[in-house]
Each structure stands twice: as structure tokens, then as C-alpha cells.
Coordinates of C-alpha atoms and ligand atoms in Angstrom, one line a residue:
X1 CA 93.1 41.7 73.6
X2 CA 96.7 41.0 74.7
X3 CA 97.9 42.9 71.7
X4 CA 95.9 45.9 72.6
X5 CA 97.2 45.9 76.2
X6 CA 100.8 45.8 74.9
X7 CA 100.0 48.8 72.7
X8 CA 98.7 50.8 75.6
X9 CA 101.7 50.0 77.8
X10 CA 104.1 51.0 75.0
X11 CA 102.2 54.3 74.5
X12 CA 102.4 55.2 78.2
X13 CA 106.1 54.3 78.4
X14 CA 106.8 56.6 75.5
X15 CA 104.8 59.3 77.2
X16 CA 106.8 59.0 80.3
X17 CA 110.1 59.1 78.4
X18 CA 109.1 62.2 76.6
X19 CA 108.4 63.9 79.9
X20 CA 111.8 63.2 81.4
X21 CA 114.8 65.6 80.9
X22 CA 117.0 64.4 78.1
X23 CA 120.1 66.4 79.0
X24 CA 122.9 65.1 81.3
X25 CA 122.4 67.4 84.3
X26 CA 125.3 68.3 86.7
X27 CA 125.5 66.2 89.9
X28 CA 124.5 68.4 92.9
X29 CA 126.7 68.1 96.0
X30 CA 124.3 67.6 99.0
X31 CA 126.5 69.9 101.1
X32 CA 126.4 72.7 98.5
X33 CA 122.6 72.1 98.2
X34 CA 122.1 72.7 102.0
X35 CA 124.3 75.8 102.0
X36 CA 122.3 77.2 99.1
X37 CA 119.1 76.5 100.9
X38 CA 120.4 78.4 104.0
X39 CA 121.5 81.3 101.8
X40 CA 118.1 81.6 100.2
X41 CA 116.3 81.4 103.6
X42 CA 118.7 84.2 104.8
X43 CA 117.8 86.3 101.8
X44 CA 114.1 85.8 102.5
X45 CA 114.6 86.8 106.2
X46 CA 116.5 89.9 105.2
X47 CA 113.9 90.9 102.6
X48 CA 111.1 90.6 105.2
X49 CA 113.1 92.6 107.8
X50 CA 113.8 95.3 105.2
X51 CA 110.1 95.5 104.3
X52 CA 109.1 95.9 108.0
X53 CA 111.8 98.5 108.6
X54 CA 111.0 100.5 105.4
X55 CA 107.2 100.6 106.1
X56 CA 107.8 101.7 109.7
X57 CA 110.4 104.4 108.7
X58 CA 107.9 105.9 106.2
X59 CA 104.6 105.4 108.2
X60 CA 105.8 106.6 111.6
X61 CA 106.3 110.3 110.6
X62 CA 102.9 110.3 108.9
X63 CA 101.0 108.9 111.9
X64 CA 102.9 111.2 114.2
X65 CA 102.5 114.4 112.2
X66 CA 98.7 113.8 112.1
X67 CA 98.0 112.7 115.6
X68 CA 96.0 115.8 116.4
X69 CA 93.7 115.0 113.5
X70 CA 93.0 111.4 114.6
X71 CA 90.4 112.2 117.2
X72 CA 90.5 109.6 120.0
X73 CA 92.4 107.1 118.0
X74 CA 95.8 108.0 119.5
X75 CA 98.6 105.9 120.9
X76 CA 101.9 106.5 122.6
X77 CA 105.0 105.5 120.6
X78 CA 108.8 105.8 120.6
X79 CA 109.9 105.7 116.9
X80 CA 111.7 102.4 117.3
X81 CA 110.8 99.1 115.7
X82 CA 111.9 95.7 117.1
X83 CA 112.0 92.3 115.5
X84 CA 112.5 88.9 117.3
X85 CA 113.1 85.4 116.1
X86 CA 109.6 84.3 117.0
X87 CA 108.3 86.4 114.1
X88 CA 109.6 83.7 111.8
X89 CA 108.6 80.1 111.3
X90 CA 110.9 77.5 112.9
X91 CA 112.2 76.4 109.5
X92 CA 113.7 79.9 109.2
X93 CA 115.2 80.2 112.7
X94 CA 118.7 79.0 111.8
X95 CA 118.9 81.4 108.8
X96 CA 117.5 84.2 110.9
X97 CA 120.0 83.8 113.7
X98 CA 122.7 83.9 111.0
X99 CA 121.7 87.3 109.8
X100 CA 121.4 89.1 113.1
X101 CA 117.9 88.3 114.2
X102 CA 117.9 87.5 118.0
X103 CA 115.6 85.7 120.4
X104 CA 115.0 88.9 122.2
X105 CA 113.5 91.9 120.5
X106 CA 116.2 93.7 118.5
X107 CA 116.1 97.1 117.0
X108 CA 115.6 97.1 113.2
X109 CA 114.7 100.7 112.7
X110 CA 115.0 104.0 114.5
X111 CA 113.0 106.8 112.9
X112 CA 114.9 110.1 112.3
X113 CA 113.9 112.9 114.7
X114 CA 112.0 110.5 117.0
X115 CA 112.4 110.2 120.8
X116 CA 114.3 106.9 120.2
X117 CA 116.7 108.6 117.8
X118 CA 117.4 111.5 120.2
X119 CA 118.1 108.9 123.0
X120 CA 120.8 107.4 120.8
X121 CA 119.1 104.0 120.3
X122 CA 120.7 102.2 117.4
X123 CA 120.0 99.4 115.0
X124 CA 120.9 95.9 116.4
X125 CA 120.5 97.0 120.1
X126 CA 118.9 94.2 121.9
X127 CA 116.0 95.0 124.3
X128 CA 116.6 93.3 127.7
X129 CA 114.3 95.4 130.0
X130 CA 111.3 97.6 130.0
X131 CA 110.7 99.5 133.3
X132 CA 111.4 97.0 136.0
X133 CA 110.5 94.1 133.8
X134 CA 113.3 91.8 132.5
X135 CA 112.8 90.5 129.0
X136 CA 113.6 86.7 128.9
X137 CA 114.9 84.9 125.8
X138 CA 111.6 83.1 125.1
X139 CA 107.9 83.6 125.6
X140 CA 108.3 87.3 126.4
X141 CA 105.5 88.6 124.2
X142 CA 102.9 88.9 127.0
X143 CA 105.5 90.3 129.5
X144 CA 106.6 92.9 127.0
X145 CA 103.1 94.0 126.1
X146 CA 102.1 94.4 129.7
X147 CA 105.3 96.3 130.5
X148 CA 104.7 98.8 127.7
X149 CA 101.0 99.1 128.5
X150 CA 101.9 99.8 132.2
X151 CA 104.5 102.4 131.3
X152 CA 102.2 104.2 128.8
X153 CA 99.4 104.4 131.3
X154 CA 101.7 105.4 134.2
X155 CA 103.4 108.4 132.7
X156 CA 105.0 110.2 129.9
X157 CA 108.2 108.2 129.7
X158 CA 109.6 104.7 129.9
X159 CA 113.0 103.3 130.8
X160 CA 114.4 100.8 128.4
X161 CA 117.4 98.6 129.0
X162 CA 119.5 97.4 126.0
X163 CA 122.4 95.2 125.3
X164 CA 124.7 96.8 122.7
X165 CA 127.5 94.5 121.6
X166 CA 127.7 92.8 125.0
X167 CA 127.4 96.0 127.1
X168 CA 124.2 97.1 129.0
X169 CA 122.8 100.5 128.8
X170 CA 119.6 102.2 130.0
X171 CA 117.8 105.1 128.6
X172 CA 114.6 107.1 129.5
X173 CA 112.4 107.8 126.5
X174 CA 109.6 110.4 126.3
X175 CA 106.5 109.0 124.6
X176 CA 105.3 110.6 121.4
X177 CA 101.7 110.6 120.3
X178 CA 100.7 109.0 117.1
X179 CA 97.5 108.0 115.3
X180 CA 96.6 104.6 116.6
X181 CA 96.5 102.8 113.2
X182 CA 99.3 100.2 113.1
X183 CA 100.7 99.3 109.7
X184 CA 100.9 95.6 109.0
X185 CA 102.3 93.5 106.2
X186 CA 100.3 90.8 104.5
X187 CA 102.4 88.1 102.8
X188 CA 100.7 88.3 99.4
X189 CA 102.0 89.2 96.0
X190 CA 98.9 91.2 94.8
X191 CA 99.4 94.9 94.4
X192 CA 97.1 95.9 97.2
X193 CA 96.8 97.9 100.3
X194 CA 93.7 98.6 102.5
X195 CA 92.4 100.2 105.6
X196 CA 90.0 98.3 107.9
X197 CA 89.2 101.0 110.4
X198 CA 91.8 99.7 112.8
X199 CA 94.9 99.0 110.8
X200 CA 96.6 99.8 107.5
X201 CA 97.5 96.7 105.6
X202 CA 100.1 96.4 102.9
X203 CA 100.6 93.4 100.7
X204 CA 104.1 92.5 99.8
X205 CA 103.2 93.0 96.2
X206 CA 102.6 96.7 96.6
X207 CA 105.8 97.1 98.5
X208 CA 107.6 95.9 95.4
X209 CA 105.5 98.0 93.0
X210 CA 105.9 101.2 95.0
X211 CA 109.6 101.0 94.8
X212 CA 110.2 104.7 95.6
X213 CA 109.7 105.7 99.2
X214 CA 107.6 108.7 98.2
X215 CA 105.2 106.4 96.4
X216 CA 104.7 104.3 99.4
X217 CA 104.2 107.4 101.5
X218 CA 101.3 108.4 99.2
X219 CA 99.6 105.1 99.8
X220 CA 100.1 105.3 103.6
X221 CA 98.5 108.7 103.6
X222 CA 95.6 107.5 101.5
X223 CA 94.8 104.5 103.7
X224 CA 95.3 106.5 106.9
X225 CA 92.7 108.9 105.5
X226 CA 90.2 106.1 104.9
X227 CA 90.5 105.2 108.6
X228 CA 90.5 108.7 110.0
X229 CA 87.6 109.8 107.9
X230 CA 85.6 106.8 109.1
X231 CA 85.0 105.3 105.7
X232 CA 85.0 101.8 107.2
X233 CA 82.3 100.7 109.5
X234 CA 83.8 100.5 112.9
X235 CA 81.0 98.6 114.3
X236 CA 82.7 95.2 113.9
X237 CA 84.5 94.1 117.1
X238 CA 86.2 96.3 119.6
X239 CA 89.4 94.5 120.2
X240 CA 91.9 96.2 122.4
X241 CA 94.6 96.5 119.8
X242 CA 96.8 99.4 119.5
X243 CA 98.4 101.2 122.4
X244 CA 102.1 101.1 122.5
X245 CA 102.7 97.4 121.8
X246 CA 101.4 97.3 118.3
X247 CA 103.2 100.5 117.3
X248 CA 106.5 99.0 118.7
X249 CA 106.5 95.4 117.8
X250 CA 104.9 93.4 115.1
X251 CA 105.3 90.1 113.3
X252 CA 106.8 90.1 109.9
X253 CA 103.8 88.8 108.1
X254 CA 100.2 88.4 109.0
X255 CA 98.2 85.5 107.8
X256 CA 94.7 86.7 107.3
X257 CA 93.5 84.6 104.5
X258 CA 89.8 84.5 105.2
X259 CA 89.3 87.8 106.8
X260 CA 91.3 89.7 104.3
X261 CA 89.8 88.2 101.2
X262 CA 86.4 89.4 102.3
X263 CA 87.8 92.9 103.0
X264 CA 89.6 93.1 99.6
X265 CA 86.4 92.4 97.8
X266 CA 84.9 95.6 99.1
X267 CA 85.2 98.7 97.0
X268 CA 84.8 102.1 98.4
X269 CA 82.6 104.6 96.8
X270 CA 84.1 107.1 94.4
X271 CA 83.4 109.9 96.9
X272 CA 85.3 108.1 99.6
X273 CA 88.2 107.5 97.2
X274 CA 88.3 111.1 96.3
X275 CA 88.3 112.1 99.9
X276 CA 91.0 109.6 100.8
X277 CA 93.1 111.0 98.0
X278 CA 92.5 114.6 99.1
X279 CA 93.0 114.1 102.9
X280 CA 95.8 111.7 102.3
X281 CA 97.9 114.2 100.4
X282 CA 97.6 116.6 103.4
X283 CA 98.6 113.8 105.8
X284 CA 101.8 113.2 103.8
X285 CA 102.7 116.8 103.3
X286 CA 102.1 117.5 107.0
X287 CA 104.8 114.9 107.7
X288 CA 107.2 116.9 105.5
X289 CA 107.2 114.4 102.7
X290 CA 106.9 115.2 99.0
X291 CA 103.5 114.7 97.3
X292 CA 104.2 115.7 93.7
X293 CA 104.6 112.1 92.6
X294 CA 101.0 111.2 93.6
X295 CA 99.1 111.8 90.3
X296 CA 101.6 109.9 88.2
X297 CA 101.9 107.1 90.7
X298 CA 98.1 106.5 90.9
X299 CA 98.0 106.7 87.1
X300 CA 100.7 104.0 86.9
X301 CA 98.7 101.8 89.2
X302 CA 95.6 102.3 87.2
X303 CA 97.1 101.7 83.8
X304 CA 99.4 98.8 84.4
X305 CA 97.5 96.8 87.0
X306 CA 93.8 97.5 86.7
X307 CA 92.8 94.0 87.8
X308 CA 95.2 93.7 90.8
X309 CA 94.2 96.8 92.7
X310 CA 91.1 96.0 94.7
X311 CA 90.9 98.9 96.9
X312 CA 91.3 102.1 95.1
X313 CA 91.3 101.6 91.4
X314 CA 89.4 98.5 90.8
X315 CA 88.0 97.7 87.4
X316 CA 84.5 98.3 88.8
X317 CA 85.6 101.8 89.6
X318 CA 87.5 102.9 86.5
X319 CA 90.1 105.5 87.0
X320 CA 88.4 108.7 85.9
X321 CA 90.4 111.7 84.5
X322 CA 88.6 113.7 87.1
X323 CA 90.4 112.0 89.9
X324 CA 93.8 112.8 88.5
X325 CA 92.9 116.4 87.9
X326 CA 91.7 116.6 91.5
X327 CA 95.0 115.3 92.7
X328 CA 96.8 118.0 90.8
X329 CA 94.4 120.6 92.2
X330 CA 95.0 119.3 95.8
X331 CA 98.7 119.7 95.3
X332 CA 98.2 123.3 94.2
X333 CA 95.9 124.0 97.1
X334 CA 98.4 122.6 99.6
X335 CA 101.3 124.5 98.1
X336 CA 99.3 127.7 98.1
X337 CA 98.5 127.2 101.8
X338 CA 102.2 126.7 102.5
X339 CA 103.2 129.8 100.5
X340 CA 100.6 132.0 102.4
X341 CA 101.4 130.5 105.8
X342 CA 97.8 129.3 106.2
X343 CA 97.1 126.2 108.4
X344 CA 98.0 123.1 106.5
X345 CA 94.7 121.3 107.1
X346 CA 92.2 119.7 104.7
X347 CA 88.9 121.4 104.1
X348 CA 86.7 118.7 105.6
X349 CA 83.6 117.9 103.6
X350 CA 85.1 119.3 100.4
X351 CA 86.7 117.5 97.5
X352 CA 88.5 119.3 94.6
X353 CA 86.7 116.8 92.3
X354 CA 83.7 119.0 92.8
X355 CA 81.5 116.8 95.0
X356 CA 80.3 118.1 98.3
X357 CA 80.9 115.2 100.6
X358 CA 78.0 116.1 102.8
X359 CA 77.3 112.5 103.8
X360 CA 80.8 112.3 105.4
X361 CA 80.8 113.3 109.0
X362 CA 83.6 115.8 109.7
X363 CA 85.9 113.6 111.8
X364 CA 89.0 115.7 111.6
X365 CA 89.7 117.4 114.8
X366 CA 92.3 119.6 116.4
X367 CA 94.2 122.7 115.4
X368 CA 96.5 123.1 112.4
Ligands
ZN1 ZN1 91.2 103.9 98.8

């Protein structure tokens, strides 16, 4: 009995020894260790800030160019994106402060040709006032939201006050009209994007995969089309999201674990996918962005990541050659309209894939 016990102990000791590293590893200086930790946190903060800025820079022209086709889902916006320290967890605050993130909302992106750009607003300007509301250094969210809501209801412009490198300046900005579908980022590595009828959601994984800006624009157009065409049941909830605040200011990541995983499981019908492809290309082109990359990009998504794409090209909805032929045809249709000077507007209820989408209510409104 004793003997057997000894054997077991020896065996487990051997097992432990074989799991430990056998090389002499370098001694790590605790100060260096801390510095490296700070460096990595700063890189994470910068990566997130870049993602938010990039998505805003690409989505804003698309939601603005198509405002007249978005029915009642319109919002007022300025073409400027802010970020503040409170968008990050407290463990990231020191790192964030070190790379230019401030307690007050700070400009991280100004969209070219927007009202903010023509007013001369620049990256790193710090927002200190909206209308007659002062923006404090902490707990300003509610104040800021109310100030923007008030301004957007009261008139066609808003006065903003900024601190630029220690000097105050004020500027009056005319509101622009955009489709009221804010774009949000989900911290998740899967190659996925979706539309829920209220917002457009991008997972960090797809931001990495769609490394070219024109690829990301194609997805923005596609998801916006799902929302505008009413592919998602809008019956659930009626939260007062939107208006100016959401378009202006958003957290870096949104934790939507439960809600999102339910959403992601839903696959749209082939008809809806065809329609989102078709209308989405119009949306992107109307914003003056290139669309020629679309067929190859969707093909790349389908071929390389069939399991990771839950929305558009899920394995339950295999990528049909028809879909890609339809994308090519849509590009031809759009280019022909541009060449002939015809209104650049999708033919609602029609899909180049051949289906008559008669079950889809024609939701597109407005002129050209
Ligand atoms: Zn889709």
C-alpha cells in the first residue's frame, strides 16, 4: 500500500517537472514590465480610436448622401466625431490620457466636405461648450446630449465652443441631414456586420478583414439598405435613440453579448440579401464612392470565411453564382445611369438577380 502511494507521488512529480519550462529565461525588470504594459494599453487605445474614426469617416458620407431615401428616419448631424476618456475602462485611463484622449469630448475625425470641415474644426480640438451649456470634465454625457437635442430642435445651427491648444474659439455650425442609423462597433473578432433596424453594427473582426476603405463602404451600404428597406422587424421597442447625439458621440465598443448573439443567428432571406446588395451599391455610389470592388469582396468573404459570416453569406445560405452576376449587373446599371444622366436611384421592387421582390414594400422615398 505504502509502496503504491510512493509510486503515485513520484509519477505526479515527474508530470509536474515535465510541464515546467526547462530553459533559463531572462530576468524581467519590473519597471520595464510596467512600461511595456502601458505601451500595449496605449496601442490598444489608439487602435480603437482609429477604428471609430475610420468607420465614421466612411459611413458619414453614405448616410448623408442617402438622407432623402431614408423616409422618416432622419437625424441632424455635423460631420464631426468626438471621443472622451469615459469611453474606456478605468484600467485604460492612464494609457488613454498619454495618447491624447481627454476627459472632455475631443475631436477624433472631421469628415471632408462636412459642415464641421468648412467651419475649420480640427482633430484634437476639445469641446467645452454647446450653445449656452458648459461641458464639465466629468459626468457630462447627459448635459451634452440635452444640449445637442435642444439645439437640433430649436433651429438649423448650433454654436460650439472649443479649446484648441489652450485657446478658446467658437463656431456656428449648420446642421446636415443624415439617415438616422448610427454605426456602432462591437468588440468581437468574428467577421460580421449586421443591421437591426435601428443601427448598423460592425464587429472588430470585419474591420480587420475589410482592410480597404472601399470594401468597408460596400458593407456599410449593404447594412444601411437592410435598415432602409425595412428587412428587420421594427416592432421591437421604440427607444428614442438617434437624433444628433448618437451621430456625434459614441463609445468605443458596445457590449451586447446577449442581444447580439440572438441577432447574429438570424439569417435574412436570399431575396432580402439580393435587395441589400442591389440597393446598397446605389447608396455607396450616391456618396461618390467606388463600387467596382464589391463582387470580388463578397466573393472573398464567401470563400475564405464561410462559417464566420452570419449575416450575409452564412453556410445555410450558400453564395450562389447568381448573386455575384447580379452585383456585376448592378454596377453596369449604375454606370449606365450615370453615363446617360438618369437619376441615380434604385428601381425599388426589382433585383437584377431576376426575382420580383413584390413582398417588399417600396420604402424608398424622395427625389433622385
Ligand atoms: Zn445582409
